[in-house]
mmCIF file of C-alpha atoms in Angstrom:
data_model
loop_
_atom_site.group_PDB
_atom_site.id
_atom_site.type_symbol
_atom_site.label_atom_id
_atom_site.label_comp_id
_atom_site.label_asym_id
_atom_site.label_seq_id
_atom_site.Cartn_x
_atom_site.Cartn_y
_atom_site.Cartn_z
ATOM 1 C CA UNK H 24 23.510 51.841 -24.515
ATOM 2 C CA UNK H 25 25.437 49.231 -22.557
ATOM 3 C CA UNK H 26 25.573 45.575 -23.463
ATOM 4 C CA UNK H 27 23.576 44.706 -20.325
ATOM 5 C CA UNK H 28 20.843 47.192 -21.282
ATOM 6 C CA UNK H 29 20.645 45.763 -24.821
ATOM 7 C CA UNK H 30 20.384 42.248 -23.374
ATOM 8 C CA UNK H 31 17.661 43.361 -20.974
ATOM 9 C CA UNK H 32 15.708 45.048 -23.788
ATOM 10 C CA UNK H 33 15.992 41.987 -26.035
ATOM 11 C CA UNK H 34 14.887 39.710 -23.203
ATOM 12 C CA UNK H 35 11.903 41.974 -22.502
ATOM 13 C CA UNK H 36 10.813 42.013 -26.154
ATOM 14 C CA UNK H 37 11.149 38.239 -26.588
ATOM 15 C CA UNK H 38 9.349 37.318 -23.369
ATOM 16 C CA UNK H 39 6.603 39.883 -23.946
ATOM 17 C CA UNK H 40 5.906 38.622 -27.468
ATOM 18 C CA UNK H 41 5.798 35.007 -26.292
ATOM 19 C CA UNK H 42 3.411 35.908 -23.471
ATOM 20 C CA UNK H 43 1.185 38.108 -25.644
ATOM 21 C CA UNK H 44 0.810 35.742 -28.591
ATOM 22 C CA UNK H 45 1.285 32.244 -27.127
ATOM 23 C CA UNK H 46 1.116 31.829 -23.353
ATOM 24 C CA UNK H 47 -1.510 34.384 -22.339
ATOM 25 C CA UNK H 48 -4.177 33.464 -24.925
ATOM 26 C CA UNK H 49 -3.962 29.834 -23.766
ATOM 27 C CA UNK H 50 -3.771 30.378 -20.008
ATOM 28 C CA UNK H 51 -6.546 33.019 -19.978
ATOM 29 C CA UNK H 52 -8.946 30.229 -21.010
ATOM 30 C CA UNK H 53 -8.096 27.963 -18.079
ATOM 31 C CA UNK H 54 -11.007 28.132 -15.606
ATOM 32 C CA UNK H 55 -8.880 28.290 -12.444
ATOM 33 C CA UNK H 56 -6.063 30.471 -13.802
ATOM 34 C CA UNK H 57 -5.625 33.606 -11.716
ATOM 35 C CA UNK H 58 -6.262 36.695 -13.836
ATOM 36 C CA UNK H 59 -5.643 40.371 -13.226
ATOM 37 C CA UNK H 60 -8.076 42.625 -15.072
ATOM 38 C CA UNK H 61 -7.023 46.232 -15.619
ATOM 39 C CA UNK H 62 -8.547 48.962 -17.753
ATOM 40 C CA UNK H 63 -6.547 49.738 -20.887
ATOM 41 C CA UNK H 64 -4.997 53.159 -20.468
ATOM 42 C CA UNK H 65 -5.535 54.043 -24.136
ATOM 43 C CA UNK H 66 -8.494 51.902 -25.198
ATOM 44 C CA UNK H 67 -10.484 51.978 -21.960
ATOM 45 C CA UNK H 68 -11.248 48.285 -22.533
ATOM 46 C CA UNK H 69 -10.778 45.517 -19.956
ATOM 47 C CA UNK H 70 -7.381 43.798 -20.252
ATOM 48 C CA UNK H 71 -6.938 40.384 -18.645
ATOM 49 C CA UNK H 72 -3.470 39.155 -17.775
ATOM 50 C CA UNK H 73 -2.689 35.702 -16.324
ATOM 51 C CA UNK H 74 -0.677 36.170 -13.137
ATOM 52 C CA UNK H 75 0.781 34.019 -10.409
ATOM 53 C CA UNK H 76 0.239 35.440 -6.994
ATOM 54 C CA UNK H 77 -1.161 34.692 -3.604
ATOM 55 C CA UNK H 78 -4.022 35.988 -1.534
ATOM 56 C CA UNK H 79 -3.090 36.867 2.036
ATOM 57 C CA UNK H 80 -6.088 38.054 4.022
ATOM 58 C CA UNK H 81 -7.707 40.889 2.106
ATOM 59 C CA UNK H 82 -4.693 41.485 -0.146
ATOM 60 C CA UNK H 83 -3.499 39.782 -3.306
ATOM 61 C CA UNK H 84 0.253 39.929 -4.022
ATOM 62 C CA UNK H 85 2.064 39.610 -7.364
ATOM 63 C CA UNK H 86 5.494 40.540 -8.688
ATOM 64 C CA UNK H 87 5.821 42.131 -12.119
ATOM 65 C CA UNK H 88 8.843 40.781 -13.975
ATOM 66 C CA UNK H 89 9.400 43.980 -15.965
ATOM 67 C CA UNK H 90 8.374 46.609 -13.439
ATOM 68 C CA UNK H 91 6.802 49.692 -14.962
ATOM 69 C CA UNK H 92 7.526 48.356 -18.462
ATOM 70 C CA UNK H 93 4.779 45.728 -18.000
ATOM 71 C CA UNK H 94 1.604 46.732 -19.788
ATOM 72 C CA UNK H 95 -0.614 45.824 -16.838
ATOM 73 C CA UNK H 96 1.532 47.981 -14.534
ATOM 74 C CA UNK H 97 1.190 50.909 -16.954
ATOM 75 C CA UNK H 98 -2.574 50.365 -16.891
ATOM 76 C CA UNK H 99 -2.519 50.363 -13.071
ATOM 77 C CA UNK H 100 -0.644 53.664 -13.090
ATOM 78 C CA UNK H 101 -3.453 55.147 -15.201
ATOM 79 C CA UNK H 102 -6.278 53.532 -13.174
ATOM 80 C CA UNK H 103 -5.594 51.452 -10.041
ATOM 81 C CA UNK H 104 -9.129 49.994 -9.921
ATOM 82 C CA UNK H 105 -8.727 46.329 -10.895
ATOM 83 C CA UNK H 106 -10.389 42.948 -10.629
ATOM 84 C CA UNK H 107 -8.659 39.682 -9.751
ATOM 85 C CA UNK H 108 -10.023 36.228 -10.535
ATOM 86 C CA UNK H 109 -8.908 33.853 -7.798
ATOM 87 C CA UNK H 110 -10.116 30.255 -7.831
ATOM 88 C CA UNK H 111 -12.699 31.092 -10.503
ATOM 89 C CA UNK H 112 -14.248 33.986 -8.510
ATOM 90 C CA UNK H 113 -13.831 37.680 -9.375
ATOM 91 C CA UNK H 114 -12.876 40.235 -6.708
ATOM 92 C CA UNK H 115 -12.748 44.031 -7.082
ATOM 93 C CA UNK H 116 -9.759 45.836 -5.664
ATOM 94 C CA UNK H 117 -7.296 48.682 -5.783
ATOM 95 C CA UNK H 118 -3.741 48.001 -6.949
ATOM 96 C CA UNK H 119 -0.701 49.582 -5.322
ATOM 97 C CA UNK H 120 2.829 49.526 -6.725
ATOM 98 C CA UNK H 121 5.395 48.924 -3.988
ATOM 99 C CA UNK H 122 8.895 49.721 -5.304
ATOM 100 C CA UNK H 123 10.219 49.799 -1.715
ATOM 101 C CA UNK H 124 9.218 46.147 -1.158
ATOM 102 C CA UNK H 125 11.889 43.475 -1.623
ATOM 103 C CA UNK H 126 10.397 41.805 -4.702
ATOM 104 C CA UNK H 127 12.928 38.941 -4.701
ATOM 105 C CA UNK H 128 12.014 38.095 -1.097
ATOM 106 C CA UNK H 129 8.303 38.444 -1.952
ATOM 107 C CA UNK H 130 8.689 35.863 -4.731
ATOM 108 C CA UNK H 131 9.770 33.289 -2.145
ATOM 109 C CA UNK H 132 6.286 33.580 -0.589
ATOM 110 C CA UNK H 133 4.380 33.265 -3.863
ATOM 111 C CA UNK H 134 3.574 30.151 -5.934
ATOM 112 C CA UNK H 135 6.825 28.432 -6.909
ATOM 113 C CA UNK H 136 6.253 27.766 -10.605
ATOM 114 C CA UNK H 137 5.349 31.343 -11.500
ATOM 115 C CA UNK H 138 7.980 32.766 -9.160
ATOM 116 C CA UNK H 139 10.683 30.708 -10.851
ATOM 117 C CA UNK H 140 9.634 32.042 -14.260
ATOM 118 C CA UNK H 141 9.581 35.629 -12.976
ATOM 119 C CA UNK H 142 13.087 35.200 -11.544
ATOM 120 C CA UNK H 143 14.437 33.684 -14.777
ATOM 121 C CA UNK H 144 12.815 36.087 -17.238
ATOM 122 C CA UNK H 145 12.454 39.217 -15.134
ATOM 123 C CA UNK H 146 14.749 42.189 -15.495
ATOM 124 C CA UNK H 147 13.133 44.767 -13.204
ATOM 125 C CA UNK H 148 11.048 43.173 -10.427
ATOM 126 C CA UNK H 149 8.242 45.213 -8.870
ATOM 127 C CA UNK H 150 5.825 44.149 -6.139
ATOM 128 C CA UNK H 151 2.134 44.852 -6.681
ATOM 129 C CA UNK H 152 -0.418 44.572 -3.874
ATOM 130 C CA UNK H 153 -4.121 44.544 -4.616
ATOM 131 C CA UNK H 154 -6.343 45.501 -1.691
ATOM 132 C CA UNK H 155 -9.487 43.445 -2.243
ATOM 133 C CA UNK H 156 -12.851 45.097 -1.643
ATOM 134 C CA UNK H 157 -15.008 41.935 -1.754
#
């Protein structure tokens, strides 16, 4: 294992723990926080993750900071049917992983605060597009 890989793994573990136990429980409670709801691939239960993204027409765009290592991305791989809460309103949709998309360029078109955090903490950026059904 290279030094860069060890650093990336450590960064992933630290950020994930902070998000899971501190940031996400707080931000999930904010009424206007955008949430992505997936179905747990093992439990089958709804899993809500605070995300920073942007709706463009009938699509909602986000960038995963850890690519397929993100739990919500793993859930999408198992079941792409999702819901997104935007501005306090829930929308059903189908998520698509877009590894061919330039995730760094995509971040420049998404909300600045979240995009900055994804750039700083991310190790394997992956674009996710949700095609909204309603």
